[in-house]
Coordinates of C-alpha atoms and ligand atoms in Angstrom, one line a residue:
M1 CA 12.2 -3.2 28.2
K2 CA 13.3 -5.0 26.0
K3 CA 13.3 -3.0 22.2
V4 CA 11.3 -4.3 19.9
L5 CA 12.3 -5.1 16.2
P6 CA 9.8 -3.0 14.5
Y7 CA 8.2 -5.1 11.9
G8 CA 9.0 -1.5 9.5
H9 CA 11.5 1.4 9.7
Q10 CA 12.5 4.3 8.0
S11 CA 15.8 4.2 6.9
I12 CA 17.4 8.3 6.5
D13 CA 20.4 9.2 6.5
G14 CA 23.2 12.7 6.8
N15 CA 22.0 13.4 3.0
D16 CA 18.7 12.8 3.3
I17 CA 18.2 15.3 6.5
A18 CA 20.9 17.7 5.0
S19 CA 18.4 18.4 2.7
V20 CA 15.3 18.8 4.4
V21 CA 17.5 21.4 5.8
R22 CA 18.8 23.5 2.8
V23 CA 14.9 24.8 2.3
L24 CA 14.2 24.6 5.9
K25 CA 17.1 27.1 4.7
S26 CA 15.1 28.4 2.0
D27 CA 11.8 31.2 1.1
W28 CA 9.9 28.9 0.9
I29 CA 8.9 25.6 3.1
T30 CA 5.4 24.4 1.1
Q31 CA 4.4 25.3 -2.2
G32 CA 8.0 25.8 -3.9
P33 CA 9.7 24.1 -5.9
V34 CA 10.6 21.4 -4.4
V35 CA 7.0 19.6 -4.5
D36 CA 7.6 19.9 -8.2
Q37 CA 11.3 18.4 -8.3
F38 CA 9.4 15.1 -6.9
E39 CA 6.4 14.7 -8.8
R40 CA 8.9 14.9 -11.7
S41 CA 11.4 12.9 -10.2
V42 CA 8.4 9.6 -9.0
A43 CA 7.4 9.9 -12.3
T44 CA 9.9 9.2 -14.3
Y45 CA 10.9 6.6 -12.2
C46 CA 7.1 4.9 -13.1
N47 CA 7.0 5.7 -16.7
A48 CA 5.1 7.6 -16.8
R49 CA 3.3 12.0 -17.2
Y50 CA 2.0 13.3 -14.5
A51 CA 2.7 13.0 -10.5
V52 CA 0.4 15.2 -8.0
A53 CA 2.3 14.5 -4.9
F54 CA -0.6 15.1 -1.9
S55 CA -0.3 15.3 2.5
S56 CA -0.7 11.1 2.6
G57 CA -1.9 7.8 0.3
T58 CA -5.6 8.6 2.0
A59 CA -5.4 11.9 0.6
A60 CA -4.3 10.5 -2.8
L61 CA -6.3 8.3 -2.4
H62 CA -9.9 10.6 -1.6
A63 CA -8.6 12.5 -4.8
A64 CA -7.9 9.7 -7.1
Y65 CA -11.8 8.2 -6.6
A66 CA -13.0 12.1 -6.5
V67 CA -12.0 13.0 -9.7
A68 CA -12.5 9.6 -11.3
G69 CA -16.0 10.4 -10.5
I70 CA -16.9 8.4 -8.0
G71 CA -20.2 9.8 -5.6
P72 CA -23.2 8.8 -5.0
G73 CA -24.0 6.1 -6.0
N74 CA -21.3 4.6 -7.6
E75 CA -19.8 1.3 -7.0
V76 CA -15.6 0.6 -6.6
I77 CA -14.6 -3.1 -5.9
T78 CA -12.5 -3.1 -3.9
T79 CA -9.6 -6.3 -1.9
P80 CA -10.7 -6.8 1.2
M81 CA -7.8 -8.1 2.0
T82 CA -5.8 -4.1 2.7
F83 CA -5.8 -1.4 5.0
A84 CA -8.9 0.6 4.9
A85 CA -7.7 4.2 4.0
T86 CA -8.6 2.3 0.4
A87 CA -11.9 1.1 1.1
N88 CA -12.7 4.3 3.2
A89 CA -11.7 7.3 0.5
V90 CA -14.6 5.4 -1.4
V91 CA -16.2 6.7 1.4
Y92 CA -15.7 9.8 1.5
C93 CA -16.8 10.8 -2.0
G94 CA -20.0 8.3 -1.3
G95 CA -19.8 5.5 -3.2
K96 CA -19.9 1.8 -2.2
P97 CA -16.7 -0.1 -1.7
V98 CA -18.2 -3.5 -3.2
F99 CA -15.3 -6.9 -1.8
A100 CA -14.5 -9.0 -4.0
D101 CA -12.6 -12.1 -2.3
I102 CA -8.0 -12.6 -3.3
Q103 CA -6.6 -15.4 -4.3
E104 CA -5.2 -17.8 -1.5
D105 CA -1.4 -17.7 -3.2
T106 CA -0.1 -14.0 -4.0
L107 CA -3.1 -13.1 -0.9
N108 CA -4.6 -9.8 -4.5
I109 CA -8.1 -9.4 -5.2
S110 CA -8.9 -12.1 -8.0
P111 CA -10.0 -11.4 -11.5
E112 CA -12.9 -14.1 -12.0
E113 CA -14.6 -12.8 -8.2
I114 CA -14.2 -9.3 -9.5
K115 CA -16.0 -10.1 -12.8
K116 CA -19.1 -11.5 -10.3
K117 CA -18.9 -8.0 -8.7
I118 CA -20.0 -5.9 -11.1
T119 CA -22.9 -4.3 -11.4
K120 CA -24.4 -1.2 -13.2
R121 CA -23.3 1.1 -10.8
T122 CA -19.8 -0.9 -10.8
K123 CA -17.3 2.8 -11.6
A124 CA -14.1 1.6 -11.2
I125 CA -11.7 -1.4 -9.7
A126 CA -9.8 -0.6 -7.0
V127 CA -7.1 -2.8 -6.6
V128 CA -4.2 -2.9 -3.8
D129 CA -0.9 -4.9 -4.1
F130 CA -0.4 -6.5 -1.3
A131 CA 2.8 -6.7 0.1
G132 CA 4.1 -5.1 -3.0
H133 CA 2.8 -8.2 -5.7
P134 CA 1.5 -6.7 -7.8
V135 CA -1.8 -8.3 -9.0
E136 CA -2.5 -9.6 -12.3
L137 CA -2.8 -5.9 -14.0
D138 CA -3.8 -6.9 -18.0
A139 CA -6.4 -9.6 -16.4
I140 CA -8.1 -7.0 -14.6
R141 CA -7.3 -4.6 -17.5
K142 CA -9.0 -6.4 -19.7
I143 CA -12.3 -6.8 -17.0
A144 CA -12.2 -2.8 -16.8
K145 CA -11.9 -2.1 -21.1
A146 CA -15.2 -4.2 -22.1
R147 CA -17.7 -2.7 -18.8
N148 CA -15.3 1.3 -19.7
L149 CA -14.3 1.2 -16.2
L150 CA -11.4 2.8 -14.6
V151 CA -8.1 1.3 -13.2
I152 CA -7.2 3.0 -9.5
E153 CA -4.0 0.8 -8.0
D154 CA -3.3 1.4 -4.8
A155 CA 1.1 0.6 -5.0
A156 CA 0.7 2.0 -0.8
H157 CA 2.9 -1.4 -1.2
A158 CA 4.4 -1.5 -3.7
L159 CA 6.8 1.7 -5.5
G160 CA 9.7 0.0 -7.1
S161 CA 8.3 -3.3 -7.2
T162 CA 7.7 -4.6 -11.1
Y163 CA 4.8 -6.4 -13.5
K164 CA 6.0 -8.3 -16.4
G165 CA 9.3 -5.7 -16.2
K166 CA 7.8 -2.2 -15.6
N167 CA 7.9 -0.6 -13.1
I168 CA 4.6 0.0 -11.4
G169 CA 2.5 3.0 -11.9
S170 CA 1.6 3.7 -15.4
L171 CA 0.0 0.2 -15.7
S172 CA -3.8 1.6 -14.2
D173 CA -5.5 4.8 -14.6
M174 CA -4.2 5.7 -11.4
T175 CA -2.1 4.2 -9.7
I176 CA -1.8 5.6 -6.0
F177 CA 1.9 6.4 -3.4
S178 CA 1.7 5.9 0.8
F179 CA 5.5 7.7 2.2
H180 CA 4.6 7.0 5.6
P181 CA 7.7 6.4 7.7
V182 CA 7.2 2.1 6.9
K183 CA 6.9 2.4 3.1
A184 CA 9.2 2.0 0.3
I185 CA 10.3 5.4 1.0
T186 CA 9.7 8.0 3.4
T187 CA 8.8 12.3 3.6
G188 CA 7.0 11.6 7.6
E189 CA 3.1 11.7 5.9
G190 CA 3.1 12.2 2.0
G191 CA 1.5 10.1 -0.5
M192 CA 1.1 10.2 -5.0
V193 CA -1.4 10.8 -7.8
V194 CA 1.0 9.6 -10.6
T195 CA -1.1 9.6 -14.1
N196 CA -1.1 9.0 -17.8
K197 CA -3.8 11.3 -18.2
K198 CA -4.1 14.4 -18.8
D199 CA -7.1 15.7 -17.8
F200 CA -6.4 13.3 -14.5
Y201 CA -4.2 15.9 -13.7
E202 CA -5.4 18.7 -14.4
K203 CA -8.5 18.1 -11.4
L204 CA -6.3 16.1 -9.2
M205 CA -4.1 19.4 -9.0
T206 CA -6.5 21.6 -8.0
F207 CA -8.5 18.9 -5.6
R208 CA -5.3 19.2 -3.4
S209 CA -5.7 23.1 -3.1
H210 CA -8.9 23.3 -2.8
G211 CA -11.2 23.2 -5.9
I212 CA -9.0 27.0 -6.5
V213 CA -8.3 28.0 -10.3
K214 CA -7.2 30.8 -10.6
K215 CA -8.1 33.9 -13.7
P216 CA -6.1 36.2 -13.7
E217 CA -7.1 38.5 -16.9
K218 CA -9.6 38.6 -14.0
G219 CA -7.0 40.3 -12.0
G220 CA -4.0 38.9 -10.6
W221 CA -5.3 38.2 -7.5
Y222 CA -8.6 36.4 -8.8
Y223 CA -9.5 32.8 -8.6
E224 CA -12.7 30.7 -8.3
I225 CA -13.6 27.5 -6.9
E226 CA -15.4 25.8 -9.6
T227 CA -15.9 21.9 -7.4
L228 CA -15.2 21.4 -4.1
G229 CA -11.4 20.7 -3.0
N230 CA -9.4 20.1 0.4
N231 CA -6.0 21.1 1.1
Y232 CA -4.2 17.9 1.2
R233 CA -0.6 19.9 0.0
I234 CA 2.4 18.8 0.4
T235 CA 5.5 20.7 2.6
D236 CA 8.2 21.8 0.4
F237 CA 10.9 20.0 3.7
Q238 CA 8.9 17.0 2.9
C239 CA 9.6 16.3 -0.7
A240 CA 13.3 17.3 -0.3
L241 CA 12.9 14.2 2.4
G242 CA 11.6 12.4 -0.3
L243 CA 13.7 13.7 -3.6
S244 CA 16.1 12.9 -1.3
Q245 CA 15.3 8.8 -0.5
M246 CA 14.6 8.3 -4.4
K247 CA 18.2 8.1 -4.6
K248 CA 18.3 5.0 -3.0
L249 CA 14.8 3.0 -3.7
G250 CA 17.2 1.2 -6.2
K251 CA 19.2 0.1 -2.8
F252 CA 16.2 0.0 -0.8
V253 CA 14.7 -2.5 -3.0
Q254 CA 17.3 -5.0 -3.0
R255 CA 18.2 -4.2 -0.2
R256 CA 14.4 -5.5 1.0
R257 CA 14.8 -9.3 -0.7
E258 CA 17.6 -10.2 0.6
I259 CA 16.6 -10.3 3.8
V260 CA 12.7 -12.0 1.8
Q261 CA 15.6 -14.7 1.1
Q262 CA 16.6 -14.7 4.5
Y263 CA 13.6 -15.4 5.8
N264 CA 12.9 -18.3 2.7
K265 CA 15.5 -20.0 2.5
A266 CA 15.6 -19.9 6.7
F267 CA 11.7 -21.0 6.4
R268 CA 12.3 -23.5 3.9
S269 CA 12.0 -26.6 5.3
M270 CA 9.4 -25.4 8.1
Q271 CA 6.0 -27.4 7.7
E272 CA 4.6 -24.8 10.1
I273 CA 4.9 -22.0 8.5
V274 CA 3.6 -21.4 4.9
T275 CA 5.8 -17.9 3.5
P276 CA 5.1 -15.6 0.6
V277 CA 4.8 -16.4 -3.7
E278 CA 6.3 -14.4 -6.2
K279 CA 5.0 -15.4 -9.9
A280 CA 7.3 -15.3 -12.9
Y281 CA 4.9 -12.1 -13.7
A282 CA 6.4 -10.0 -10.4
K283 CA 9.0 -9.2 -8.7
S284 CA 7.6 -7.7 -5.3
A285 CA 9.2 -3.9 -4.1
Y286 CA 8.4 -6.6 -0.3
H287 CA 7.1 -3.6 1.5
I288 CA 5.9 -6.5 4.5
Y289 CA 6.9 -9.8 4.9
V290 CA 3.9 -12.2 5.3
I291 CA 3.5 -15.5 6.9
R292 CA 0.9 -18.0 7.1
L293 CA 0.4 -20.9 10.4
R294 CA -0.2 -23.6 9.5
L295 CA -2.4 -24.5 12.3
E296 CA -3.4 -28.0 12.1
R297 CA -0.3 -28.8 12.7
L298 CA -0.3 -26.0 16.3
R299 CA -1.6 -26.1 19.2
V300 CA -2.0 -22.8 19.5
G301 CA -3.2 -20.1 17.3
R302 CA -2.6 -17.1 15.6
K303 CA -3.4 -15.0 19.1
E304 CA -0.5 -16.7 21.4
V305 CA 2.7 -17.5 18.8
F306 CA 1.6 -14.0 18.1
D307 CA 2.1 -12.8 22.0
A308 CA 5.7 -15.5 22.3
L309 CA 6.8 -13.5 19.5
R310 CA 6.1 -10.4 20.8
K311 CA 8.1 -11.5 24.5
K312 CA 10.7 -12.3 22.1
G313 CA 11.1 -8.8 20.8
I314 CA 10.4 -9.0 17.4
G315 CA 7.4 -6.9 16.5
V316 CA 5.6 -8.7 14.4
Q317 CA 2.0 -7.3 13.2
V318 CA -0.8 -8.7 11.8
H319 CA -1.9 -7.4 8.0
Y320 CA -4.8 -7.1 7.4
V321 CA -8.2 -7.5 9.6
P322 CA -10.4 -7.7 6.6
V323 CA -12.4 -4.5 6.1
H324 CA -15.4 -5.9 6.0
L325 CA -15.1 -7.2 9.7
H326 CA -14.9 -3.7 10.7
P327 CA -18.0 -2.0 12.7
F328 CA -18.3 0.7 10.1
Y329 CA -18.4 -1.5 7.3
K330 CA -21.0 -4.5 9.0
K331 CA -23.4 -1.1 9.8
T332 CA -22.7 1.2 7.4
F333 CA -23.2 -1.8 4.0
G334 CA -24.3 -5.0 6.3
Y335 CA -21.3 -7.0 5.8
K336 CA -20.7 -10.0 7.4
Q337 CA -18.6 -13.1 8.8
G338 CA -18.4 -14.9 6.0
D339 CA -19.1 -13.0 3.0
F340 CA -14.4 -13.3 1.6
P341 CA -13.7 -17.2 3.3
E342 CA -10.5 -16.5 1.4
A343 CA -9.5 -12.9 3.0
E344 CA -11.3 -14.5 6.3
A345 CA -9.3 -18.1 6.2
Y346 CA -5.3 -15.8 5.5
Y347 CA -6.5 -13.4 8.7
E348 CA -6.5 -16.6 11.0
T349 CA -3.5 -17.2 10.9
A350 CA -1.1 -14.2 9.3
I351 CA 2.0 -13.0 11.2
T352 CA 4.4 -9.6 9.5
L353 CA 7.3 -10.4 10.7
P354 CA 10.2 -7.2 10.2
L355 CA 11.3 -6.0 7.1
F356 CA 13.1 -3.3 6.2
P357 CA 16.2 -1.9 5.0
G358 CA 18.7 -1.1 8.1
M359 CA 17.6 -4.4 8.9
T360 CA 21.0 -6.5 9.3
S361 CA 21.3 -9.8 9.2
G362 CA 22.1 -10.1 12.8
Q363 CA 18.3 -9.5 13.3
V364 CA 17.5 -11.5 10.8
K365 CA 19.5 -14.0 12.3
S366 CA 17.6 -13.5 15.7
V367 CA 13.6 -13.0 13.5
V368 CA 14.3 -16.6 12.9
K369 CA 16.1 -18.0 15.2
A370 CA 12.5 -17.0 17.7
V371 CA 10.2 -18.6 15.0
K372 CA 11.7 -21.9 15.1
E373 CA 11.8 -21.5 19.3
V374 CA 8.4 -20.8 18.7
L375 CA 6.9 -23.3 17.1
S376 CA 9.2 -25.7 18.0
Q377 CA 7.7 -24.6 21.5
F378 CA 3.7 -25.0 19.9
R379 CA 4.0 -27.6 17.8
K380 CA 1.9 -31.2 17.9
R381 CA 3.4 -34.2 19.2
R382 CA 2.3 -37.6 18.0
Ligands
LIG1 C1 -0.5 3.4 3.6 C2 -1.3 2.8 3.0 C3 -2.4 3.7 2.1 C4 -2.7 4.5 3.0 O1 -1.3 5.8 3.2 P1 -1.2 6.9 4.5 O2 0.1 7.4 3.9 O3 -1.0 5.6 5.4 O4 -2.2 7.4 3.6 C5 -3.2 3.0 1.7 N1 -2.9 2.0 1.2 C6 -2.2 1.2 1.6 C7 -3.2 -0.2 0.9 C8 -1.5 1.3 2.8 O5 -0.4 0.3 3.2

C-alpha cells in the first residue's frame, strides 16, 4: 500500500530520546523534578509567572474551567470552530458552552458575536487561536474587562505564535497548551495551563492531584481534600521529552512558516482555493494549513476533492466538524444546523493539507502537485 503523508507528525531526534532514557533510569519517573523544569521552561518562554503541566490538553482545559469557578448555571462563550474538547470541558464542570460565530477571514471567534451572547450567567470567554492565528485579544479582553469576565485561551494550536509581538501564553487569565504529537511540541500526551495569577496556580496544582492539600502540622502523612480534584498528572519522562522539545520550538515554528510560504506561493494563482490569512498583529505558529475550496468553481463537492487527494497518498484532514453540530450538543443544548453560518460555511469547503516541521521540500511539492492535478480535474469548464 502507498504510504500516506500525514497532515501532522511529531519530530523526535536522538537528544529527545536520550533525555527520556535518562529519566527512565532515575529514581523518579513521575512527580519528580523534571515536571517542574518543563513547566518553568514553558512559563519562561511565554513570559508567564506560573505553569502547571497536565496529562493532556483536555485535562488542562478541565482544570482551567474548574479553577475559574465554572459550574452549573454558568455559561462560557466559545467558538464552534474548534476541537470539541474546548467545549466538552465546560460540560465536565456542569457549565453550558454558548457558541459565538467566527470571522470569515481568520476563522477565529468574532468579538462582535461574543458581545451578542453575553448574559447574566456568562462567566468566561474561551477563545481558540485557530490554526495558530491569535484571536483579537485586545478587543476580547476589553469586552471581558467591562463585564468582569475571565478570558481563557485555548492555545493548543498557538504555542510559538505571537500577538502584537508578544508570545502567546501570558495575555489571557489562563492559557492552555496541548502536547499531542501533532502540536508544536510533544510529550506524547500532555498539556499545560500558564497564568500570571497565583490563586489560579495554587488551585490548578491541587486540582491536578485529587484535590489533596498536605497538612504537615498534623503529621507527616496527613492531607485533606477540600475540593474535588482528579489524577491529571503527567510523568517525568514525558516532561523530559517536552523539555528537550522546547529547545527546538523556534526551529519548528520557523520550518512550519517556510512550508506555509511555499504553499502560499504555489497556490497564489489558483482560482479554486482560498489560502490562509495572517493579520498584521499576528504571527502564526501554523499548527495546521487550511485551504478553502471555492465550490462555485468546481464540478464536485469537498468530499470528492478530499477523497481524490487521499487516493493520491496525501493525508488531508478536515478541521473541524463545527462543535454545535455534534449530536451530543444538539441533544443536550438544542443547537442546530444554521445557528452559526460562518463556521458552517467554512466547514463545507475546508481541507487541511499536510504540515509539520519534518516535511521535506520535495514532500511539499508533491502535495502542491496533487492539489493542482485534482482541482484541474474537477474544475468547471465554461
Ligand atoms: C489538541 C487540542 C485540544 C486537546 O488537547 P489534547 O492534548 O489532545 O487533550 C484542545 N483544544 C484544541 C483546539 C486542540 O487542538
